[in-house]
Coordinates of N, CA, C and O in Angstrom, one line a residue:
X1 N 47.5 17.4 -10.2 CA 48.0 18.5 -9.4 C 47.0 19.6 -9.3 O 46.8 20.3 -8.2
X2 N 46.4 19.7 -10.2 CA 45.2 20.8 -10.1 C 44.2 20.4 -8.8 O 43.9 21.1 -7.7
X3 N 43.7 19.3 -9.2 CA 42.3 18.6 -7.9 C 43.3 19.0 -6.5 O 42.6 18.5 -5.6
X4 N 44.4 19.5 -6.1 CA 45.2 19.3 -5.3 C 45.2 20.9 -4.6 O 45.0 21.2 -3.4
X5 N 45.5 21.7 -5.5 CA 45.5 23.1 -5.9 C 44.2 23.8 -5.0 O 44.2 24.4 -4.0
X6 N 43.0 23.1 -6.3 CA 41.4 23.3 -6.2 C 41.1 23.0 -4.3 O 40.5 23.7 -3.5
X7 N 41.5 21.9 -4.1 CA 41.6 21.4 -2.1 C 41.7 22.4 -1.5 O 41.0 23.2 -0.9
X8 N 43.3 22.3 -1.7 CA 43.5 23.6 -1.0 C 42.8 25.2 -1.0 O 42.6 26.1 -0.1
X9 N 42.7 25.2 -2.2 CA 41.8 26.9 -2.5 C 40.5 26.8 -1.7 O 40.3 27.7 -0.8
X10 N 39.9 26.1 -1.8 CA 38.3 25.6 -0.9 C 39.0 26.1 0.4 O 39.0 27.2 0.9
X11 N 40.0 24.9 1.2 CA 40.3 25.1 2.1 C 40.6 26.4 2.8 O 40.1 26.9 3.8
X12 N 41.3 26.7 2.3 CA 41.9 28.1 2.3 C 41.1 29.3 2.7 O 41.1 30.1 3.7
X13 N 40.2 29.2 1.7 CA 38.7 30.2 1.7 C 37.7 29.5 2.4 O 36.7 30.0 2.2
X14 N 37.7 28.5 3.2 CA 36.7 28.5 4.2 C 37.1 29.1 5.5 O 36.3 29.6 6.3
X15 N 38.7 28.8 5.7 CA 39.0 29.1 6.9 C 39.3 30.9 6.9 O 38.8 31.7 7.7
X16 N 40.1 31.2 5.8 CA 39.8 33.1 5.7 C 38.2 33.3 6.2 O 37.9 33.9 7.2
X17 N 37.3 32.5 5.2 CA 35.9 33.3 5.6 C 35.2 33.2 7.6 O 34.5 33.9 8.3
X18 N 36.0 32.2 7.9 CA 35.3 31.9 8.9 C 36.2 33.0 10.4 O 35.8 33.1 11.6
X19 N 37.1 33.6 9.8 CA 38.5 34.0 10.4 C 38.1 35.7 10.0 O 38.4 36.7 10.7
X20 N 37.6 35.7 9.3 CA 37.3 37.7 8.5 C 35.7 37.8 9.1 O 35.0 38.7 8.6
X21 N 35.3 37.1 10.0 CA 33.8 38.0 10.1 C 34.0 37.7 11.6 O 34.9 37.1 12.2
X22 N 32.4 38.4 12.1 CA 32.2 39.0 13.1 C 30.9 38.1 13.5 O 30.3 37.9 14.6
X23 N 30.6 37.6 12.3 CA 29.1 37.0 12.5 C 28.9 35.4 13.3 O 27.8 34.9 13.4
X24 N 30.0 34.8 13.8 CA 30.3 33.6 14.1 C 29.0 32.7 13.5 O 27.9 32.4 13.9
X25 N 29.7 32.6 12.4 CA 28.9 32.0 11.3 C 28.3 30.5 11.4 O 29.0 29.8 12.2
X26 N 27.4 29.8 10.9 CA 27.0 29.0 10.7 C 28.0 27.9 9.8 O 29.0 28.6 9.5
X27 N 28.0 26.9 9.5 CA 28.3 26.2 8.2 C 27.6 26.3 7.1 O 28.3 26.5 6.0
X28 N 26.1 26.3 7.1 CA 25.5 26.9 6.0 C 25.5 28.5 5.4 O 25.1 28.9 4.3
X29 N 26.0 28.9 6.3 CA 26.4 30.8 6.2 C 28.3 30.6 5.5 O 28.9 31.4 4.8
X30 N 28.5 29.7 5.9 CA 29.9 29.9 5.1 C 29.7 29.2 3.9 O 30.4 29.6 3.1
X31 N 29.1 28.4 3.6 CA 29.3 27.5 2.8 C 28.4 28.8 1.4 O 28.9 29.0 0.2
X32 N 27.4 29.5 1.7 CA 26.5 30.5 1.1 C 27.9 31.8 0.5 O 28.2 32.3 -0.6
X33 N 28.5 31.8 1.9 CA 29.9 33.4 1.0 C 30.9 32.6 -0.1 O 31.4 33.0 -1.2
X34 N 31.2 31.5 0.6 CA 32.4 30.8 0.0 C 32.2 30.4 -1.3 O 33.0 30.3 -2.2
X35 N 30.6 30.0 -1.5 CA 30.3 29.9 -3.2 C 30.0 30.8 -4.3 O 30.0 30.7 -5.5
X36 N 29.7 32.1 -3.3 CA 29.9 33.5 -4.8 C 31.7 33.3 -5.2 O 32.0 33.6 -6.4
X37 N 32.6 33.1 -4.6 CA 33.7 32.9 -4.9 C 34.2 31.7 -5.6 O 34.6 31.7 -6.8
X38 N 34.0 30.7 -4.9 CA 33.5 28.8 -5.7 C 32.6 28.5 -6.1 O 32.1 27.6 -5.4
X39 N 31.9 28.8 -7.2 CA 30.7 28.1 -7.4 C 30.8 26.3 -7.6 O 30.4 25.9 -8.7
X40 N 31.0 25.5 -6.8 CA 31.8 24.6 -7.2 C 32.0 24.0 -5.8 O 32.2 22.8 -5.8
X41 N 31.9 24.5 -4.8 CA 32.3 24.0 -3.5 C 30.8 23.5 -2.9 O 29.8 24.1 -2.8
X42 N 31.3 22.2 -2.5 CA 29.9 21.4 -2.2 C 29.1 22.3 0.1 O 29.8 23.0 0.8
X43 N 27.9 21.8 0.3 CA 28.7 21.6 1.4 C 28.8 20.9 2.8 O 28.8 21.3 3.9
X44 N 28.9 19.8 2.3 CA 29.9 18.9 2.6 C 31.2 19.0 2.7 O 31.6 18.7 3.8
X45 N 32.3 19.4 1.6 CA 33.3 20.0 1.8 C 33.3 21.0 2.7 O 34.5 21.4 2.7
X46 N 32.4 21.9 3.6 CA 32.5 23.1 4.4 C 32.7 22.6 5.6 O 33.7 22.7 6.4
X47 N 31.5 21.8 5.6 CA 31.3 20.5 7.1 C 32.4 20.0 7.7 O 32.7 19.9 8.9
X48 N 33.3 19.4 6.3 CA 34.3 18.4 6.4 C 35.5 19.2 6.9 O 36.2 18.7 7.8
X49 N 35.7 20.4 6.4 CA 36.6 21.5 6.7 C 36.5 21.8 7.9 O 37.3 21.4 8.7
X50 N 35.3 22.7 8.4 CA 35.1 22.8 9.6 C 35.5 22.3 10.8 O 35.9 22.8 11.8
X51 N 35.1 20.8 10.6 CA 35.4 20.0 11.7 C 37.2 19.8 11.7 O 37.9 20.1 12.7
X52 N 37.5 19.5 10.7 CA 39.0 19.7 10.3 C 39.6 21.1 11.3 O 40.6 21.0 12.0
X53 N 39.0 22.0 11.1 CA 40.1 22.8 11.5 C 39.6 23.3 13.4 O 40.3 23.9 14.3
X54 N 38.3 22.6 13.4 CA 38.2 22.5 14.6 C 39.1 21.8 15.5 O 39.6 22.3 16.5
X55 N 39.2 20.4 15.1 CA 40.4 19.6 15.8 C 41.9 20.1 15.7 O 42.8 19.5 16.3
X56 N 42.0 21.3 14.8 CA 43.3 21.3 14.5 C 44.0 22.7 15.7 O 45.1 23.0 15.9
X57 N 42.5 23.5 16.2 CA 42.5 24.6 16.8 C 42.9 26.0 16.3 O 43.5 27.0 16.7
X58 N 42.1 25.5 15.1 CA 42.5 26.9 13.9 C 40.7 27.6 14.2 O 40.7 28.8 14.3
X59 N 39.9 27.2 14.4 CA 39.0 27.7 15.3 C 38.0 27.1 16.1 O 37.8 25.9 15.9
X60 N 37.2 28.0 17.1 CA 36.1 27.1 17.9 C 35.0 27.0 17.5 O 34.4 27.7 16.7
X61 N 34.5 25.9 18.2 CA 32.7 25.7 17.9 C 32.3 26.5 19.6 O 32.8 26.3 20.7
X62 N 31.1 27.6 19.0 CA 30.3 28.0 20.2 C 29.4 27.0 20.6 O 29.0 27.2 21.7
X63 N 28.9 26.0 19.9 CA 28.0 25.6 20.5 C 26.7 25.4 19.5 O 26.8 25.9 18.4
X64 N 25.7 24.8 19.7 CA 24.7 25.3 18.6 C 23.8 26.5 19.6 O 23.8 26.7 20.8
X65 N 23.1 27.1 18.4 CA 22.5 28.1 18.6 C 21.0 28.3 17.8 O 20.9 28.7 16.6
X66 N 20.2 28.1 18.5 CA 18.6 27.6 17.8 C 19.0 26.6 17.2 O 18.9 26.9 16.0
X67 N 19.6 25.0 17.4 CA 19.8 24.4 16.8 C 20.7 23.8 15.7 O 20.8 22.7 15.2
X68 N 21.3 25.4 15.2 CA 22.6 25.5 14.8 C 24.2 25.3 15.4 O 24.4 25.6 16.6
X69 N 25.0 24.9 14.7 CA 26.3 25.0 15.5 C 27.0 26.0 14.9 O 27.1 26.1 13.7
X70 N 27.5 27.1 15.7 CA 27.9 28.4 15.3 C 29.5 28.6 15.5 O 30.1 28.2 16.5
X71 N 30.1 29.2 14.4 CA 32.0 29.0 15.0 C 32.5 30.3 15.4 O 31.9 31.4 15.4
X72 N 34.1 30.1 15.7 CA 34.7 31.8 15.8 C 35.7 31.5 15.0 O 36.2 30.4 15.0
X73 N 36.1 32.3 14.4 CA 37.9 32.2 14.2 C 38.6 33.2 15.1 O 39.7 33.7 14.8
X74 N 38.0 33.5 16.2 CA 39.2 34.2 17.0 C 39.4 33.1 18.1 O 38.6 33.0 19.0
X75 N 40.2 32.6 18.1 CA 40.7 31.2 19.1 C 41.0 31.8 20.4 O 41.0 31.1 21.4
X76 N 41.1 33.2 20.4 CA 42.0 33.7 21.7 C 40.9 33.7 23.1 O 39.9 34.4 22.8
X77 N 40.9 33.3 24.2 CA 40.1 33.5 24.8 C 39.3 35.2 25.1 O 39.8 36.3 25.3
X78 N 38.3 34.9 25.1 CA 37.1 36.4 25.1 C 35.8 35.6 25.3 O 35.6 34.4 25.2
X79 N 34.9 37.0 25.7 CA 33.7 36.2 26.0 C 32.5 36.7 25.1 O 32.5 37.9 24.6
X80 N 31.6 35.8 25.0 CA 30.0 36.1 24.0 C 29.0 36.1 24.6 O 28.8 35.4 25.6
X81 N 28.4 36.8 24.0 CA 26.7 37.0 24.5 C 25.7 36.3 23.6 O 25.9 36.7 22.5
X82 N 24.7 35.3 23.6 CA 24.0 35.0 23.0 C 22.6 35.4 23.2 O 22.0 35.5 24.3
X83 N 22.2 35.6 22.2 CA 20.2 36.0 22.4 C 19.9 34.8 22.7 O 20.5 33.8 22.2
X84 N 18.9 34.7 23.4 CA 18.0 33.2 23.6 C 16.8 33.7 22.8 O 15.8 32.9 22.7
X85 N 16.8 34.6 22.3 CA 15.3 35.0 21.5 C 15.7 34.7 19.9 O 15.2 33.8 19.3
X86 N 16.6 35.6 19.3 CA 17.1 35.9 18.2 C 18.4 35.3 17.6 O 19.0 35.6 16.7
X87 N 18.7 34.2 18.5 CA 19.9 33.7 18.1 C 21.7 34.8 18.1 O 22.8 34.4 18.2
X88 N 21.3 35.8 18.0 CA 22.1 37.1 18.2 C 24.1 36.0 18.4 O 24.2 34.9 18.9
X89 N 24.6 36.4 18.2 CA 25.8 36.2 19.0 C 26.9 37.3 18.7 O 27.2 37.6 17.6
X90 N 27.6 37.7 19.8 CA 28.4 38.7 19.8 C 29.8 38.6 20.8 O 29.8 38.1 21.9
X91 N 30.9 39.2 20.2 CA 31.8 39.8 21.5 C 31.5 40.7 21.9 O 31.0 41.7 21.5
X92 N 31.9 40.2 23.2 CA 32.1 41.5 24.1 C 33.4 41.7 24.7 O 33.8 41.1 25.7
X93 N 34.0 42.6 24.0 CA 35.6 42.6 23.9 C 36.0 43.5 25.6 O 37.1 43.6 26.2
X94 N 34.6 44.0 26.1 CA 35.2 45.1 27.0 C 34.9 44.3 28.5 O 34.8 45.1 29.5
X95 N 34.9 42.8 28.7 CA 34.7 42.0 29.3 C 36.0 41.1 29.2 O 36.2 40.3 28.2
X96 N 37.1 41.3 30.2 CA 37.6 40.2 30.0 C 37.8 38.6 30.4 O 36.6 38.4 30.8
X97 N 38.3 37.4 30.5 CA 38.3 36.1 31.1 C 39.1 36.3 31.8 O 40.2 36.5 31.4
X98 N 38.8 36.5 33.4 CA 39.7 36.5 33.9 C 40.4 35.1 34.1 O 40.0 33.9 34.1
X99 N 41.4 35.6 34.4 CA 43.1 34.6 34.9 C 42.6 33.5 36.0 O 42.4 32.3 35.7
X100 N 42.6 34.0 37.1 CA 42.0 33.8 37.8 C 40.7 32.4 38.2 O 40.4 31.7 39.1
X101 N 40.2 32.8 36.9 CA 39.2 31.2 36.6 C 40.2 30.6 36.1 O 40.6 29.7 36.9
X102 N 40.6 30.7 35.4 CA 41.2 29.4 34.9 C 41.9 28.9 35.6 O 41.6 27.7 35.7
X103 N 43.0 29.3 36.5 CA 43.9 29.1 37.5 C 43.2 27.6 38.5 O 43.6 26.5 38.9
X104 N 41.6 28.7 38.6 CA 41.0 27.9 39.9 C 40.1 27.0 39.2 O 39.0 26.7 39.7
X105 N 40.5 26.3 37.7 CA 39.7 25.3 37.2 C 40.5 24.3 37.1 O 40.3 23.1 36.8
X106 N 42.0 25.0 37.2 CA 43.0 24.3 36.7 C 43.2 23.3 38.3 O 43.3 22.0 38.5
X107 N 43.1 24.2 39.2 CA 43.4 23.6 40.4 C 42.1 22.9 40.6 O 42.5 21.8 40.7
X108 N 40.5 22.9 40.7 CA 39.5 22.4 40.9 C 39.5 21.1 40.3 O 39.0 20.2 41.0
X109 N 39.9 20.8 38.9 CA 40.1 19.8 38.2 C 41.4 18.7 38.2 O 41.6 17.6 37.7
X110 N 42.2 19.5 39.1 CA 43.6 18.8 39.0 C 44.6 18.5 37.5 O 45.4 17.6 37.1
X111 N 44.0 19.5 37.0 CA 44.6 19.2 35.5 C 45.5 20.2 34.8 O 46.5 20.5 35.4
X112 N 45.3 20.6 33.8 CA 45.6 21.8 33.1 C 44.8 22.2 32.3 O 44.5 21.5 31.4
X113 N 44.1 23.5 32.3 CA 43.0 24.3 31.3 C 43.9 24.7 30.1 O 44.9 25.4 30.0
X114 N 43.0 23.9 28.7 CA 43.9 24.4 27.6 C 42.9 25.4 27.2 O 43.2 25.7 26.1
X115 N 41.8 26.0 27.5 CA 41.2 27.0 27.1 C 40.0 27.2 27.6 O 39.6 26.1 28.1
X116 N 39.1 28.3 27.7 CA 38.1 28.6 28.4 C 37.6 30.0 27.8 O 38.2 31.0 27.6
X117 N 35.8 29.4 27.3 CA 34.7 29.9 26.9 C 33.8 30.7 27.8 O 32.9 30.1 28.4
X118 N 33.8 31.9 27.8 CA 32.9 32.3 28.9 C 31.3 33.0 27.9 O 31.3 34.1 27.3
X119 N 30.3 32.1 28.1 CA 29.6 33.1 27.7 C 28.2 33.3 28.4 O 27.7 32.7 29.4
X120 N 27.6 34.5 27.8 CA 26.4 34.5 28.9 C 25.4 34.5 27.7 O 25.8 34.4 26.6
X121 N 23.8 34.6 28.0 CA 23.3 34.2 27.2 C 22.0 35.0 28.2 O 22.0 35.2 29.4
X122 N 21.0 35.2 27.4 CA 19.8 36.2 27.4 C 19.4 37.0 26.6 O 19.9 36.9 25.5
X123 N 18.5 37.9 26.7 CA 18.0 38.5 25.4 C 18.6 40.0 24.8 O 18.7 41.0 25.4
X124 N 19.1 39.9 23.5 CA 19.3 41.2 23.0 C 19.0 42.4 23.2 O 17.8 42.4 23.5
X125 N 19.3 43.4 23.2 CA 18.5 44.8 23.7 C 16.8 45.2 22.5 O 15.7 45.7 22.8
X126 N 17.6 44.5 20.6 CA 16.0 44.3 20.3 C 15.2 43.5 20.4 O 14.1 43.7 20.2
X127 N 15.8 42.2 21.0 CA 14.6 41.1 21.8 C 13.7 41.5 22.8 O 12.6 41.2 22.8
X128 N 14.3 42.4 24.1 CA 14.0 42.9 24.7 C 12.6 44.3 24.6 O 11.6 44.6 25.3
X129 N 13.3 44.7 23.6 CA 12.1 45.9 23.1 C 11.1 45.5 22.5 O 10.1 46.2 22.4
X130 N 11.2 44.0 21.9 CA 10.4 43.5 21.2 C 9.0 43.1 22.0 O 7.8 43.1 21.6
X131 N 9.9 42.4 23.4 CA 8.6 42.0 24.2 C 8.2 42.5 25.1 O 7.5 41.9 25.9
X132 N 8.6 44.3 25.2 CA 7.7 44.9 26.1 C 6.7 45.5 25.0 O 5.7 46.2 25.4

């Protein structure tokens, strides 16, 4: 019953960590917070999770990012900015998704849109300062 317990607590605290930040974290960036708490949590178990709760729509994959795959736990549709220099990723909460796309993706496709990512991607304002 313990080994059962211990599952769930990993579990638990991967998906809080991934669900309490802003940083749409890496797997190796969660697997780094989740072990000052678990010293004990492999990660593999993070990976395994992840994907887990990906399929389950407890949160999304953005995508990779410099080769990384980066997640959210806000499921709700909103849109992100990525640095193409610095990796950066952010909301931008004062941007909404409009209705309206989806509507006309729904009809373009003949289907039903169960969700929709809008993001744009170019360089940060310190990437920017960097390369003038």
């Amino acid at each position: 019953m313990e080994r059962t317990s211990k599952h769930f607590r990993k579990r638990d605290a991967i998906l809080q960590c991934v669900r309490s930040t802003q940083v749409h974290p890496s797997a190796e960036w969660v697997y780094e917070t989740v072990r000052a708490q678990i010293p004990d949590i492999s990660l593999a178990t993070v990976y395994r999770n992840l994907s887990l709760f990906k399929d389950q729509g407890l949160i999304v994959s953005l995508g990779t990012v410099n080769g990384i795959e980066r997640f959210d736990g806000n499921t709700a549709p909103h849109v992100h900015f990525i640095c193409t220099g610095c990796g950066a990723v952010v909301d931008l909460p004062e941007i909404q998704v409009p209705g309206e796309l989806t509507s006309a993706a729904a009809r373009a496709s003949g289907g039903r849109v169960g969700s929709c990512q809008l993001t744009f991607t170019g360089l940060c304002n310190d990437c920017t300062q960097y390369q003038n």
